[in-house]
Tab-separated table of C-alpha atoms in Angstrom:
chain	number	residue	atom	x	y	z
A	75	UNK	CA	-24.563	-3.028	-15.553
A	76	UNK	CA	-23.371	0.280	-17.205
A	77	UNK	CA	-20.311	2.282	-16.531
A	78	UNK	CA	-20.736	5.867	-15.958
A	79	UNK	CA	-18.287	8.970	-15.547
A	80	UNK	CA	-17.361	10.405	-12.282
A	81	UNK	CA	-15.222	13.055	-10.908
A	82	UNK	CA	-11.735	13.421	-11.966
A	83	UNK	CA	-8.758	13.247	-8.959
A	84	UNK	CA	-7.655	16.809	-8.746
A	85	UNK	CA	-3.596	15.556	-9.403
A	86	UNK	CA	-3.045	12.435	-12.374
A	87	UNK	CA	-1.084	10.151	-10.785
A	88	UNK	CA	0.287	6.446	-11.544
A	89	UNK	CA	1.806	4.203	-9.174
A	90	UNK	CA	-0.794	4.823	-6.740
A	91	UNK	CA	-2.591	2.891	-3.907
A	92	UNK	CA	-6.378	2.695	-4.069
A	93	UNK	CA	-8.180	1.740	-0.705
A	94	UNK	CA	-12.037	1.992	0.522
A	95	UNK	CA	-12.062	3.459	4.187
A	96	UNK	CA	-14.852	4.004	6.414
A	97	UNK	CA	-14.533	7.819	5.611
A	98	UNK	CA	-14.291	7.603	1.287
A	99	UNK	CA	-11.937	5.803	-1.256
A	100	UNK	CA	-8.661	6.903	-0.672
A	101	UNK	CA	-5.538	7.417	-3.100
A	102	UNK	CA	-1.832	7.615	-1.651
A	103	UNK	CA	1.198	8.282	-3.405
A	104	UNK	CA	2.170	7.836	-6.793
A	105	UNK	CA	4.091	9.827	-9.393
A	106	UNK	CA	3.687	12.429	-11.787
A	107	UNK	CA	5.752	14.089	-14.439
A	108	UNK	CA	8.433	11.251	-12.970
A	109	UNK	CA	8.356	12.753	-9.411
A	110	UNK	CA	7.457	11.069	-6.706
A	111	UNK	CA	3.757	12.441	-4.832
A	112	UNK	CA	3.072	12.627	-0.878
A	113	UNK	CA	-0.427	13.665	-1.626
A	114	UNK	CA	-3.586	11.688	-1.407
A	115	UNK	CA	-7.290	12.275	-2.095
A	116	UNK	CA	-10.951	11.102	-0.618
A	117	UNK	CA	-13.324	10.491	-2.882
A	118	UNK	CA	-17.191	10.626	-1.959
A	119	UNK	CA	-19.069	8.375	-4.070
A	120	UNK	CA	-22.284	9.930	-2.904
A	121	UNK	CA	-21.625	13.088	-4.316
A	122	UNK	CA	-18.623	11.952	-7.046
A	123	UNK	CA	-16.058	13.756	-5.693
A	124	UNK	CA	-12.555	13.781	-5.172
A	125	UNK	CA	-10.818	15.954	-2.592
A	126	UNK	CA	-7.362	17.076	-0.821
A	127	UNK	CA	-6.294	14.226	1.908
A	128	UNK	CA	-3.546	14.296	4.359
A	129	UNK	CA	0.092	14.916	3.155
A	130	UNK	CA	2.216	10.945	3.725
A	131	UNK	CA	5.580	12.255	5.447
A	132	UNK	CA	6.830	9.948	2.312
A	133	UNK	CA	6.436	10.658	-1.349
A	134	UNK	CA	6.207	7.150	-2.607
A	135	UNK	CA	4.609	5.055	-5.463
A	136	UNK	CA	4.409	1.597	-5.903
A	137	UNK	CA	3.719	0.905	-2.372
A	138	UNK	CA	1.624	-2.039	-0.413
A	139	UNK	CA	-1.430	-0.600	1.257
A	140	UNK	CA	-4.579	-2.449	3.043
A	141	UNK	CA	-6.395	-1.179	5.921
A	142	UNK	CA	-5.832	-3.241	8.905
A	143	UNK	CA	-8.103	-3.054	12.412
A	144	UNK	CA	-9.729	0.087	10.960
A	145	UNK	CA	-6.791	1.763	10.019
A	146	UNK	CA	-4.747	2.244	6.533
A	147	UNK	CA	-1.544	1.806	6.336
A	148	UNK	CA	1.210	2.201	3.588
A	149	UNK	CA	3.808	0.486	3.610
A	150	UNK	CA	7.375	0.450	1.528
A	151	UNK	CA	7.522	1.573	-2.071
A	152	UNK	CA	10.113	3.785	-3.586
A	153	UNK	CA	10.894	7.258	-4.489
A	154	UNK	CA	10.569	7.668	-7.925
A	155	UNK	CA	13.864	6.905	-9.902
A	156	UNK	CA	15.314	5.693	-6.225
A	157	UNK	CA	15.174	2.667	-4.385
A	158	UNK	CA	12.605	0.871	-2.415
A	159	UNK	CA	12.341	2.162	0.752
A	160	UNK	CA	11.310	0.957	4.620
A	161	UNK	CA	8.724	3.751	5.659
A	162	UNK	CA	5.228	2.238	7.065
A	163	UNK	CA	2.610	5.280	7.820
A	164	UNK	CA	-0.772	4.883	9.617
A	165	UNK	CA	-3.801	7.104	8.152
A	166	UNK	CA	-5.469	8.220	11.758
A	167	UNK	CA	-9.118	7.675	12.446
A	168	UNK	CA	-10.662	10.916	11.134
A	169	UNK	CA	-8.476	10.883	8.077
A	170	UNK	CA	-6.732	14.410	8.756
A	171	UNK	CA	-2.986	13.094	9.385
A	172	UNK	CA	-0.823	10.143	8.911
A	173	UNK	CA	1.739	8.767	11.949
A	174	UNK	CA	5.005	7.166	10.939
A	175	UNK	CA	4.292	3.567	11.794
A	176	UNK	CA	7.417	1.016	12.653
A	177	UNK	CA	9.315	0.210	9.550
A	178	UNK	CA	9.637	-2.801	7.365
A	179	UNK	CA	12.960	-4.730	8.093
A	180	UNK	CA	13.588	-4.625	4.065
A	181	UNK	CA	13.046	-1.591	1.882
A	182	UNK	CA	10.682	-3.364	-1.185
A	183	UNK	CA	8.660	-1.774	-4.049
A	184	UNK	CA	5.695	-3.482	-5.321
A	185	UNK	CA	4.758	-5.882	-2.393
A	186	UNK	CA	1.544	-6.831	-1.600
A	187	UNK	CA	-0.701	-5.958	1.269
A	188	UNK	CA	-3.877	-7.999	2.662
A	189	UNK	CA	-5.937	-7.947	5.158
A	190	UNK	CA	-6.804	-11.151	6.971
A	191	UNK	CA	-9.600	-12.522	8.142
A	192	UNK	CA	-7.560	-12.398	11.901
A	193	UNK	CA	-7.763	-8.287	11.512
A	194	UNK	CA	-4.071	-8.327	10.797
A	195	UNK	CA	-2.627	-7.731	7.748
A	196	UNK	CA	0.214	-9.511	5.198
A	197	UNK	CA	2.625	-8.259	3.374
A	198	UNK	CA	3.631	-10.552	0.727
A	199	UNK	CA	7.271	-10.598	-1.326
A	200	UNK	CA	8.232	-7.237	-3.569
A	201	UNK	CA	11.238	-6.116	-4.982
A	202	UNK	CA	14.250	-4.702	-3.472
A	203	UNK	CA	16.050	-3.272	-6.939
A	204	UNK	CA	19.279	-3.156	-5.656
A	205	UNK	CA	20.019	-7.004	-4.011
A	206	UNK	CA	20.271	-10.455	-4.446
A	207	UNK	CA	17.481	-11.801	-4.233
A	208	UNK	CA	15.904	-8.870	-6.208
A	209	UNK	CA	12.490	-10.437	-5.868
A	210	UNK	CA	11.750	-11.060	-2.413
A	211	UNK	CA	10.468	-14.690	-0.750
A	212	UNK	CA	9.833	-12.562	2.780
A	213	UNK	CA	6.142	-12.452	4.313
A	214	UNK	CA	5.215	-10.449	7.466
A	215	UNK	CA	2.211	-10.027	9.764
A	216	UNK	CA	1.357	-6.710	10.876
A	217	UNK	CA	-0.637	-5.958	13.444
A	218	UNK	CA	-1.941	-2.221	13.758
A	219	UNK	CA	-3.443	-2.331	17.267
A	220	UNK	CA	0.778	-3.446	18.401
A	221	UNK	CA	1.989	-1.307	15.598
A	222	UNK	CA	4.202	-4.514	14.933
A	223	UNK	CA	5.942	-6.564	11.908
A	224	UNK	CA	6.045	-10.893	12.879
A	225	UNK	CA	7.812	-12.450	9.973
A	226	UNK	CA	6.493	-15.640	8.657
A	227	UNK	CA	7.416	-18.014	6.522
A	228	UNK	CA	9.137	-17.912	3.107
A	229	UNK	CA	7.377	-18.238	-0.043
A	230	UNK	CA	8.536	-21.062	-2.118
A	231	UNK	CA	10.027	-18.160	-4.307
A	232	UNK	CA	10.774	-14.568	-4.926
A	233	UNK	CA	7.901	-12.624	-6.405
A	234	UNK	CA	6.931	-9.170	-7.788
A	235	UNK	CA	4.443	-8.294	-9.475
A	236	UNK	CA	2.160	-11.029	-8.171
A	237	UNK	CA	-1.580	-10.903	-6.901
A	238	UNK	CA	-2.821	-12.029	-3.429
A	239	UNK	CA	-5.949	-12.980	-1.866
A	240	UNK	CA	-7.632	-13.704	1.370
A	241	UNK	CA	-9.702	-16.830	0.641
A	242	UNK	CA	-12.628	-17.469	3.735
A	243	UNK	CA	-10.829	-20.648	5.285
A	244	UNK	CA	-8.762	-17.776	6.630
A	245	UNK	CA	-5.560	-18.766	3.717
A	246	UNK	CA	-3.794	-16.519	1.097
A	247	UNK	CA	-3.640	-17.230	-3.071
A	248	UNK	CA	-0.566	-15.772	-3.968
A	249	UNK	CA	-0.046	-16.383	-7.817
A	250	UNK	CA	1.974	-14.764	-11.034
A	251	UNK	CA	4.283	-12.448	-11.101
A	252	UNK	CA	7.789	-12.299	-11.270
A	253	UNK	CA	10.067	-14.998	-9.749
């Protein structure tokens, strides 16, 4: 295959989350000129274009995102130059507003978010920046339908930075990072 140019997102951004909805691609979050962004964008791959999403009550970057029983949710992150934060937000249905969701039970930047073959979702380790231990061995379940957090168990270490994924006997790779 060939790549090809498409349209630019109307704000540069790093730090960002990237997730495909049933309504476009959508980008949360993220930081520019070293502030922290509550804006997000749809794209529309048939036409190529990006446009102006929902505000996130939050600005964050470096947060977990997956979208769980239809719906996306964001969860932790940080401000930028701050610490991690607890904040979980809910993208509704017709992608005009996002709903504080219940909050994590440890502010963490950089965890990991996937969606399970159950319909729930896991959030895998992070980093909490100001504790000990910085990188974090905590898991949780969340289900969207409950709007609820079920910790689970431990991972044999601390990570951040780390990948994740949902492999089809319904278990989750979690490799690399930081420990």
């Amino acid at each position: 295959g060939t790549w090809s140019a498409t349209g630019s997102l109307t704000q540069p951004r790093i730090g960002f989350a990237l997730n495909t909805t049933e309504f476009g691609v959508v980008v949360s979050g993220g930081a520019a000129n070293n502030k922290g962004l509550n804006s997000t964008e749809i794209y529309d791959s048939t036409l190529g274009t990006w446009r102006v999403g929902p505000k996130l009550g939050d600005r964050r970057l470096y947060h977990a995102s997956a979208v769980i029983q239809g719906v996306l949710v964001v969860a932790g992150g940080k401000l930028a130059n701050v610490a991690p934060v607890t904040a979980v937000e809910r993208l509704n249905a017709t992608a005009t507003a996002w709903t504080a969701a219940t909050s994590l039970d440890v502010a963490r930047t950089g965890a990991l978010f996937v969606s399970l073959q159950s319909g729930r979702g896991l959030l895998i380790g992070g980093n909490n920046q100001v504790g000990t231990p910085e990188y974090l061995d905590l898991a949780a379940v969340y289900d969207a339908s409950q709007d609820t957090w079920t910790p689970i168990g431990s991972l044999s270490k601390g990570r951040y930075g780390h990948s994740a994924v949902a492999l089809s006997d319904g278990s989750v790779l979690v490799m690399g990072g930081r420990s």
